[in-house]
Coordinates of C-alpha atoms in Angstrom, one line a residue:
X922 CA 219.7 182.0 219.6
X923 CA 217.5 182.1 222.7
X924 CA 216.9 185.9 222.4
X925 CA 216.1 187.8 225.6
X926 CA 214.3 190.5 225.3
X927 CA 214.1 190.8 228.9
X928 CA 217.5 192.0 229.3
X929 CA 217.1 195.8 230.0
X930 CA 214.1 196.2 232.4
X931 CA 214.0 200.3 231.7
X932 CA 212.7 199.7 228.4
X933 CA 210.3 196.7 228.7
X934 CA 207.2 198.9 228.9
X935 CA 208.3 200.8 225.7
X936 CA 208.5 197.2 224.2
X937 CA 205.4 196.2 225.3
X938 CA 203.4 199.6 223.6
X939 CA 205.3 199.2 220.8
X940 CA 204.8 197.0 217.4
X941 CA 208.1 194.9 216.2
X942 CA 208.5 197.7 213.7
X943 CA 209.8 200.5 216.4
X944 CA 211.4 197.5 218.4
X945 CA 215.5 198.3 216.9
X946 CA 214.9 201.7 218.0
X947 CA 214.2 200.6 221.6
X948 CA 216.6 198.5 221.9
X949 CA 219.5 201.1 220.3
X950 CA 218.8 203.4 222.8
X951 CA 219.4 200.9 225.8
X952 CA 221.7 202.2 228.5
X953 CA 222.9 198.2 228.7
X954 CA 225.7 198.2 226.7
X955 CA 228.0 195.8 228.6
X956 CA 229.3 193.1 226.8
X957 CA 228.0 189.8 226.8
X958 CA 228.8 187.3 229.3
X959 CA 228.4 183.5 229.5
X960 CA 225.3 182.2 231.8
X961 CA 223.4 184.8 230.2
X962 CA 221.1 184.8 227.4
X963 CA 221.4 186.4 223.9
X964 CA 221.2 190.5 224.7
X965 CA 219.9 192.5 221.0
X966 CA 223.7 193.5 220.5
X967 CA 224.9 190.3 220.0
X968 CA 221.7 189.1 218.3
X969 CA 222.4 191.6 215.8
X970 CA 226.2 191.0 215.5
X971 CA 225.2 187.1 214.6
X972 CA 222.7 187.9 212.1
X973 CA 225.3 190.5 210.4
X974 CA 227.9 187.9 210.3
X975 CA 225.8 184.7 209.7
X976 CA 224.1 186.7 206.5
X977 CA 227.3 188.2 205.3
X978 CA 228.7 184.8 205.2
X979 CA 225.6 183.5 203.3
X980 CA 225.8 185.9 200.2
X981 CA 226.0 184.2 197.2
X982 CA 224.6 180.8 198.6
X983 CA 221.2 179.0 198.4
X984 CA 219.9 179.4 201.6
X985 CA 220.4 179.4 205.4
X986 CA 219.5 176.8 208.1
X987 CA 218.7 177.6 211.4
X988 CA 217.9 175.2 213.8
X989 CA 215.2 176.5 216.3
X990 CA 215.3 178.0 219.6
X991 CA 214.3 181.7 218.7
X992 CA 213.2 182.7 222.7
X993 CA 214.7 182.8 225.5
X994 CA 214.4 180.0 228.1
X995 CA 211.4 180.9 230.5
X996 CA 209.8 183.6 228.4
X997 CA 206.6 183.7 229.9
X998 CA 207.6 183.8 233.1
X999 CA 210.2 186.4 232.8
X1000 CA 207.4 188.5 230.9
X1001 CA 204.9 188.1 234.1
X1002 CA 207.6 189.3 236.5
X1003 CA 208.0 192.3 234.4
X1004 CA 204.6 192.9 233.5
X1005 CA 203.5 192.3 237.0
X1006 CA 200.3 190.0 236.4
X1007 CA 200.0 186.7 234.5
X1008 CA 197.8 187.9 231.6
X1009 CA 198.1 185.2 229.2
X1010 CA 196.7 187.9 226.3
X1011 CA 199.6 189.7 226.7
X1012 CA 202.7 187.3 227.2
X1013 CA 201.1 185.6 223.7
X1014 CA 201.3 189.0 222.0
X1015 CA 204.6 189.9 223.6
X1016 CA 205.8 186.7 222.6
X1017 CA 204.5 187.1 219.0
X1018 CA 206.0 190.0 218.5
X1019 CA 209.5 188.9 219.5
X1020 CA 209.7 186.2 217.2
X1021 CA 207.9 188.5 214.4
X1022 CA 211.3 190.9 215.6
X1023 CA 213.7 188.2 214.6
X1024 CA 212.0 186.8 211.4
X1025 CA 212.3 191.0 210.6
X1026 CA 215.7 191.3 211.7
X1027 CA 217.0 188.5 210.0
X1028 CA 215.0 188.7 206.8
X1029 CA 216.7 192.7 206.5
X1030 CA 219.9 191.3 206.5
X1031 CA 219.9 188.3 204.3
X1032 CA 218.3 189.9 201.1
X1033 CA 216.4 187.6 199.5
X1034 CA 218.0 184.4 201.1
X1035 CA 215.6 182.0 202.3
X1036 CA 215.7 180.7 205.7
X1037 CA 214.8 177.0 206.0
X1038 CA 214.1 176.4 209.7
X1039 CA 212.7 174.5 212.5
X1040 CA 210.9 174.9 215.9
X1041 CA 212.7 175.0 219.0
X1042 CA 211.6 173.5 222.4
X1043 CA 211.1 177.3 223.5
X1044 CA 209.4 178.6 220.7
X1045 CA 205.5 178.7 221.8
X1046 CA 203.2 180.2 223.7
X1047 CA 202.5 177.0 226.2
X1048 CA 206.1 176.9 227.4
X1049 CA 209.1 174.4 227.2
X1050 CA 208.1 171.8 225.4
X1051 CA 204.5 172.2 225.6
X1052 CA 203.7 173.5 222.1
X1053 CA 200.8 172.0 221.2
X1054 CA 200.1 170.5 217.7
X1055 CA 197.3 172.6 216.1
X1056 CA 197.3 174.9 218.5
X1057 CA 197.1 179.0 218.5
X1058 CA 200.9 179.6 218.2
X1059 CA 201.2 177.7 214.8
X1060 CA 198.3 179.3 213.4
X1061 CA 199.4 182.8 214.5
X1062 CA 202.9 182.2 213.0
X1063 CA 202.2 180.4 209.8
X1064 CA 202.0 183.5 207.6
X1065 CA 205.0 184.7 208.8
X1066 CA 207.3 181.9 209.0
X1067 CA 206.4 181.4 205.6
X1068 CA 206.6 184.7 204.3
X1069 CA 209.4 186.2 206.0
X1070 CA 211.5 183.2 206.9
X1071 CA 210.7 180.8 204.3
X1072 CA 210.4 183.7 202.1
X1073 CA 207.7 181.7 200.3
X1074 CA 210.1 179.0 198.7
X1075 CA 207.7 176.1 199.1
X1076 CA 203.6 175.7 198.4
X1077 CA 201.6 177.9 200.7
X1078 CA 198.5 175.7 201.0
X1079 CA 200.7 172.3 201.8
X1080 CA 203.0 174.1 203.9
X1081 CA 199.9 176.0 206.0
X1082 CA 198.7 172.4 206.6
X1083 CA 201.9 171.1 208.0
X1084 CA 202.2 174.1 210.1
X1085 CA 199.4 174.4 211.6
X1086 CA 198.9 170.3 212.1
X1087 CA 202.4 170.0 213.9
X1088 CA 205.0 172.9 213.2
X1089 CA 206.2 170.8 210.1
X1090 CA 206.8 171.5 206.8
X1091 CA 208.8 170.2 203.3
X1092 CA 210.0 172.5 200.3
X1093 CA 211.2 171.4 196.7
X1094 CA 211.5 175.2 195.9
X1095 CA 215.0 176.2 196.7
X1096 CA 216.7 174.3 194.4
X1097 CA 215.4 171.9 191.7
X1098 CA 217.4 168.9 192.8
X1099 CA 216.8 169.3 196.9
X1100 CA 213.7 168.8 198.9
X1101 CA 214.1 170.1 202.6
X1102 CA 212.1 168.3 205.0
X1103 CA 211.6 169.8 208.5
X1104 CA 210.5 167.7 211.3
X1105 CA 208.9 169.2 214.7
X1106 CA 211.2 167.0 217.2
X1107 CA 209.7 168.4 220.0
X1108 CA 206.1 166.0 220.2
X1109 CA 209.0 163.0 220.0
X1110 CA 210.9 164.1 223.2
X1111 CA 209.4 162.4 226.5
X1112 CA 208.6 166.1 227.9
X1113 CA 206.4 166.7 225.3
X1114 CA 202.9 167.8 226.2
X1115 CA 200.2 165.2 226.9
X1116 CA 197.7 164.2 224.3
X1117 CA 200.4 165.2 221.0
X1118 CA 200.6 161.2 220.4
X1119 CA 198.5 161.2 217.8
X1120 CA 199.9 164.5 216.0
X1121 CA 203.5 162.9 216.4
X1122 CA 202.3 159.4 214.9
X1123 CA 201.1 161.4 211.8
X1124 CA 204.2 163.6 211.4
X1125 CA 206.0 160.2 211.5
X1126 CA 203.7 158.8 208.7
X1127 CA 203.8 162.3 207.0
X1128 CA 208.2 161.9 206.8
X1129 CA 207.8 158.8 205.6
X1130 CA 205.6 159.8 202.3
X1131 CA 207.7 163.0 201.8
X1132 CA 210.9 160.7 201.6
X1133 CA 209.6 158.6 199.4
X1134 CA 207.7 161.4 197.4
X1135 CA 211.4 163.1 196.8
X1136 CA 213.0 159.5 196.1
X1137 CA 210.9 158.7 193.5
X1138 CA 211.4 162.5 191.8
X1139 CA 215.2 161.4 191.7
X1140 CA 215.6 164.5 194.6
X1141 CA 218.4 164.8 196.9
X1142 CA 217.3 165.9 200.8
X1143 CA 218.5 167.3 203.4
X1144 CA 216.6 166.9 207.1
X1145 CA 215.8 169.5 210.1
X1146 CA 215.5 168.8 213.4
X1147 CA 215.5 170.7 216.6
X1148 CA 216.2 168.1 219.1
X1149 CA 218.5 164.6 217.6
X1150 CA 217.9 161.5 218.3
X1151 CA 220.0 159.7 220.4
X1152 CA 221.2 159.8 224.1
X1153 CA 220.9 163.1 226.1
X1154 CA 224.3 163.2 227.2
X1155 CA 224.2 165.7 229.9
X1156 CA 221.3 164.4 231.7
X1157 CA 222.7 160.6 231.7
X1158 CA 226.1 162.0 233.0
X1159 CA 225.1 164.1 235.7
X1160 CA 221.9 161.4 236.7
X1161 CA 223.0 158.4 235.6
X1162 CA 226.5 158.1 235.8
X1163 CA 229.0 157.2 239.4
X1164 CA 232.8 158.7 240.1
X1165 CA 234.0 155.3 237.7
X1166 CA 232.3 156.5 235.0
X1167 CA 229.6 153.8 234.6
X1168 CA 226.3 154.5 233.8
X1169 CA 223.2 153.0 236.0
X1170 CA 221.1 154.1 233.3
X1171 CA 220.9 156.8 230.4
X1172 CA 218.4 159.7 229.0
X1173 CA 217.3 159.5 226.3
X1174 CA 216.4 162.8 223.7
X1175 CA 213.2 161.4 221.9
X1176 CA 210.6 158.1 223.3
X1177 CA 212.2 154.7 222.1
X1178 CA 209.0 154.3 219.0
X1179 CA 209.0 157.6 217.7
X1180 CA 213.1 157.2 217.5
X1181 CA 212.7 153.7 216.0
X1182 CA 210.2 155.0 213.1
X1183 CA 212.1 157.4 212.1
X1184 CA 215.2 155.6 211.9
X1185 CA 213.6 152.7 210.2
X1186 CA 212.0 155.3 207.4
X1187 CA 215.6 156.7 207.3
X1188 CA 217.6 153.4 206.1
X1189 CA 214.7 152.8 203.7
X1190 CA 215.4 156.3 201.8
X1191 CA 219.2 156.3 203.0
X1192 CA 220.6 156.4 199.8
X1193 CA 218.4 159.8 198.8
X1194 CA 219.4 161.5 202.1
X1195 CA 222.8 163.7 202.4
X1196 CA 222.6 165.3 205.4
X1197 CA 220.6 166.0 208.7
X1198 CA 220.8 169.1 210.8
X1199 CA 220.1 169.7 214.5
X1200 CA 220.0 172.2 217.4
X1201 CA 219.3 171.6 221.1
X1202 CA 222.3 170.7 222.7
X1203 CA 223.9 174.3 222.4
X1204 CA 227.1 172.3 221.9
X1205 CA 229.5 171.9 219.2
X1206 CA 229.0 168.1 218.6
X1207 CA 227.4 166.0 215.5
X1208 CA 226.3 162.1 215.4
X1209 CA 225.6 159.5 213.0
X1210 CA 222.6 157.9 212.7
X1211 CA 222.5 154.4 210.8
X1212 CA 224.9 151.7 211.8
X1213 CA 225.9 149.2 209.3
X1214 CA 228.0 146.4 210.3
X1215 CA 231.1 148.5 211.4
X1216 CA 230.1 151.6 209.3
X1217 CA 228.3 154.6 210.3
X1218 CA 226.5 156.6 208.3
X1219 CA 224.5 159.7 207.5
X1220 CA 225.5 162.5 209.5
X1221 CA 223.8 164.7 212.1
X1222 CA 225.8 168.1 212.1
X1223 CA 224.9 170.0 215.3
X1224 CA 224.6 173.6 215.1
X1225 CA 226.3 175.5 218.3
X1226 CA 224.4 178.1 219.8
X1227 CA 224.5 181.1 220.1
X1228 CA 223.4 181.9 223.9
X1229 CA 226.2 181.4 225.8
X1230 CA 223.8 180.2 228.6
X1231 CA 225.4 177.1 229.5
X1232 CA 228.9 178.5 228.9
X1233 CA 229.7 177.8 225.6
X1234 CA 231.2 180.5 223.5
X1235 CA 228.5 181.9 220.6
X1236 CA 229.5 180.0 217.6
X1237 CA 227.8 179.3 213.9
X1238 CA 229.1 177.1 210.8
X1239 CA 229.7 177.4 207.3
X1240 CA 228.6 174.8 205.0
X1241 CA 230.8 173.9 201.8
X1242 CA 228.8 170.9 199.7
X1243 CA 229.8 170.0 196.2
X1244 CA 230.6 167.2 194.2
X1245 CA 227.7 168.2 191.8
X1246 CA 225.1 167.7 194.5
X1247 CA 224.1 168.1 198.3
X1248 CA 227.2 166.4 200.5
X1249 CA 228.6 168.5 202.5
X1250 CA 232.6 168.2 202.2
X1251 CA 233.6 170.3 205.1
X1252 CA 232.3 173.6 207.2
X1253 CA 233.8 176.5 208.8
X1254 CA 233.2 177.5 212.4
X1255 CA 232.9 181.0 213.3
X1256 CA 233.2 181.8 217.3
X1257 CA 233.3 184.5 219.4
X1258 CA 235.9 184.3 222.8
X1259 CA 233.5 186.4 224.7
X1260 CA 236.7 187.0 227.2
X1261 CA 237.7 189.2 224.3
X1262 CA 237.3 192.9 224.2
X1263 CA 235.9 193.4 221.4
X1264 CA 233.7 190.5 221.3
X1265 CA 233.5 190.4 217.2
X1266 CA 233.0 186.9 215.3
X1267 CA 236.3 185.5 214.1
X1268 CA 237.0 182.2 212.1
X1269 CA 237.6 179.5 214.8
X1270 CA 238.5 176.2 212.9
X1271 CA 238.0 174.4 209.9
X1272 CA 236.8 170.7 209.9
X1273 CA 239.4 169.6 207.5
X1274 CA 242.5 171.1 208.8
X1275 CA 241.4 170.6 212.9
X1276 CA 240.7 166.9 212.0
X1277 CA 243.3 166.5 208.9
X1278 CA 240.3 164.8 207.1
X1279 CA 238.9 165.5 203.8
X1280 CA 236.4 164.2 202.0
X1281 CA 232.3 163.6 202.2
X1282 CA 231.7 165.0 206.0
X1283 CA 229.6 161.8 206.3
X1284 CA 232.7 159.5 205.6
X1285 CA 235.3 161.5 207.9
X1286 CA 232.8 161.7 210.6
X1287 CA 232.8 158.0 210.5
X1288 CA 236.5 158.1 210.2
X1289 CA 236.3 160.4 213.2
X1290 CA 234.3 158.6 215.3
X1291 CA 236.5 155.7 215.4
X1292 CA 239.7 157.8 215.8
X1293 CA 238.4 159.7 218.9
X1294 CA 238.6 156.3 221.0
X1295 CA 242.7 155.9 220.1
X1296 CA 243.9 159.1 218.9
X1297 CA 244.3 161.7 221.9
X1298 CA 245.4 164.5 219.8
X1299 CA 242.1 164.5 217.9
X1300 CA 240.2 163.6 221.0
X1301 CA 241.2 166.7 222.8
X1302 CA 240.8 169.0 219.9
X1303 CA 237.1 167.4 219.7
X1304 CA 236.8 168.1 223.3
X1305 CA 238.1 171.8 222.9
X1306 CA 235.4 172.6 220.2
X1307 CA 232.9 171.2 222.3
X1308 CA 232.0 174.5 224.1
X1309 CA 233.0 176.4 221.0
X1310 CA 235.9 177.6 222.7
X1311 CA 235.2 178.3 226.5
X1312 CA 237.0 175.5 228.1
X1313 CA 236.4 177.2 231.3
X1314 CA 233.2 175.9 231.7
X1315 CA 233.9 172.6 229.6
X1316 CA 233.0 169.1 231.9
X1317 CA 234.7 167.2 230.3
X1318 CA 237.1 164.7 231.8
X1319 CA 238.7 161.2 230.9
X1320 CA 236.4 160.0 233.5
X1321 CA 233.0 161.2 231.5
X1322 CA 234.8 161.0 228.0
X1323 CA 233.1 157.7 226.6
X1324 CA 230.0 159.3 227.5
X1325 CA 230.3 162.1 224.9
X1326 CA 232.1 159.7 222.7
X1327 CA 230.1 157.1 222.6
X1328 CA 227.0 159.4 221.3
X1329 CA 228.1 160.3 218.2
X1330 CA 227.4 157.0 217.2
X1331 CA 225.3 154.5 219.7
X1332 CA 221.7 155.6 218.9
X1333 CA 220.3 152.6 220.9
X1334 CA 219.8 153.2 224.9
X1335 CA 220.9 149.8 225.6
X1336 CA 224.4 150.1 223.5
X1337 CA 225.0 153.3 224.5
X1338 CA 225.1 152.1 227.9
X1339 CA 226.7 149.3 227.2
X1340 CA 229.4 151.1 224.7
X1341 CA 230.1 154.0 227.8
X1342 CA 230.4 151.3 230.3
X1343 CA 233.3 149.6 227.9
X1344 CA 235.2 153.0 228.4
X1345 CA 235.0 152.8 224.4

């Protein structure tokens, strides 16, 4: 989401005297009124327009998953040029506040929905990437990321615990046959802060028992992350890669041990585990995790954001699972074309029908994966969705194409390389 409340100078200092509570009213009297526009972040009206739509779309499910990045890029920095001094007091109660404002905003429109949820690389008071594990953010938000997002679907002592230890959490208390585990990605990326070793290693050893915990209680489970593992494909393409297309090297999302642990926990509960969610990339992409033989499997489905920072159009997904468990079959993507004029959320395209595949997701993403190297019809609607829309702003080129291919499925640095250099 990447929510800016920033946006509207004229009414920072009425934020800043204010509690969340009075913050809709602020905001509702904004003379900014222009529509949204791509290299900006998420402005209050269409922060409200997606959690109108996303929660109308929920009625009458289990639950919805969001997948981190509640502030805007730069928060504290943007809050010291406004509030003219760095006082750290301050920005940590501004910042507070503002993700209290969301957790409200969203919890008023999805009824008695739980939110299932994870940390995003912005959401702390130390800055990108910096949170650190025990520190004063966790314990400030604990209470209500449980009460208000979580909607206190899961055990309060084990999930205050988690929390506070490393912005990680599981629940069995949504349904009776799904444990959600939610994993704090950001102390595995290489710009995490200094000194979270330790706290990663034990969220590592942590997964491990919580898989096996819900294996043994016969439970299905579906996995959060923030950031996927894998190859950063942006960074390796615009560092790393010549006008041939070849790569010299390639960046990589999380460090090589923390990425191997958690695959290697991964096969060993593979067969309990239907689906894995991420964030991050803002893009509309999705990845497989385990390779076996020629087969990929277990699916990471990417949810686009909804900042159209980087020039993507706002976007969000609908889940359908069934089969009497937890595979999802297909989704839904909702957009909006913010060259429109009315800017209002419109169904975009449906898995099935864009990619004539139906099916277990994980099986036609597999299917997909291999298709996207021959089939140029499927390639360039894969390549349309990409930026949700907005191909404008899309980078995207037959030169640079393996590099975005090739991600979906190469988790290893050294054959993802090796697989873009191929042109596969």
């Amino acid at each position: 989401v990447h929510f800016n409340p920033f946006y509207d100078s004229e009414i920072f200092d009425d934020l800043v005297d204010t509690s969340e509570d009075g913050w809709e009213e602020i905001f509702e009297g904004s003379t900014v009124t222009a529509p949204q526009t791509w290299g900006e972040e998420s402005y209050y009206p269409l922060l409200i327009r997606t959690l109108d739509q996303v929660c109308e779309k929920a009625t009458g499910t289990s639950f919805v998953v969001y997948t981190g990045d509640i502030l805007t890029h730069g928060f504290s920095s943007k809050f010291y040029a406004l509030y003219g001094s760095e006082d750290e007091a301050a920005m940590k109660a501004f910042t507070y506040k503002t993700v209290a404002f969301f957790a409200s905003e969203l919890r008023d429109r999805c009824g008695d929905l739980p939110v299932v949820f994870t940390l995003g690389n912005n959401d702390s008071y130390e800055g990108d990437y910096l949170i650190e594990p025990g520190g004063e953010f966790l314990s400030d938000t604990s209470e209500l990321f449980f009460s208000t997002m979580l909607y206190e679907k899961a055990d309060e002592d084990e999930f205050t615990v988690s929390w506070n230890a490393g912005g990680y959490y599981s629940t069995s208390d949504i349904s009776s046959d799904l444990t959600v585990i939610n994993l704090n990605t950001i102390l595995f990326s290489p710009e995490a802060v200094s000194g979270s070793e330790m706290a990663a290693e034990t969220q590592l050893s942590w997964f491990d028992t919580e898989l096996a915990n819900a294996s043994a209680a016969g439970k299905r489970v579906w996995i959060l992350l923030h950031i996927p593992p894998g190859a950063d494909i942006f960074s390796s393409v615009s560092s790393y890669m010549d006008d041939s297309g070849l790569l010299s090297d390639a960046a990589m999302m999380w460090q090589e041990a923390y990425q191997q642990s958690f695959l290697t926990t991964l096969n060993t509960y593979r067969d309990s585990v239907d689906a894995i969610f991420s964030g991050h990339t803002h893009m509309d992409e999705y990845r497989l995790a385990l390779e076996d033989g020629n087969s990929w499997k277990l699916e990471i489905i990417t949810t686009p954001a909804i900042s159209p920072l980087f020039g993507n159009n706002p976007a969000f997904k609908v889940l359908t699972v069934g089969g009497g468990g937890w595979k999802p079959q297909d989704y839904e993507a909702f957009n909006i074309s913010l060259d429109s004029d009315d800017q209002v959320f419109a169904s975009y395209y449906t898995f099935s029908d864009a990619y004539e595949l139906d099916g277990v997701l994980e099986s036609s993403f597999a299917t997909l994966y291999s298709e996207l190297g021959s089939d140029d019809s499927k390639k360039a609607t894969y390549i349309d969705h990409y930026y949700s829309g907005n191909n404008s702003s899309n980078p995207i080129d037959n030169t640079n194409w393996p590099a975005y291919r090739c991600a979906i499925g190469e988790m290893d640095k050294s054959a993802y390389i090796e697989c873009v250099n191929n042109g596969s």
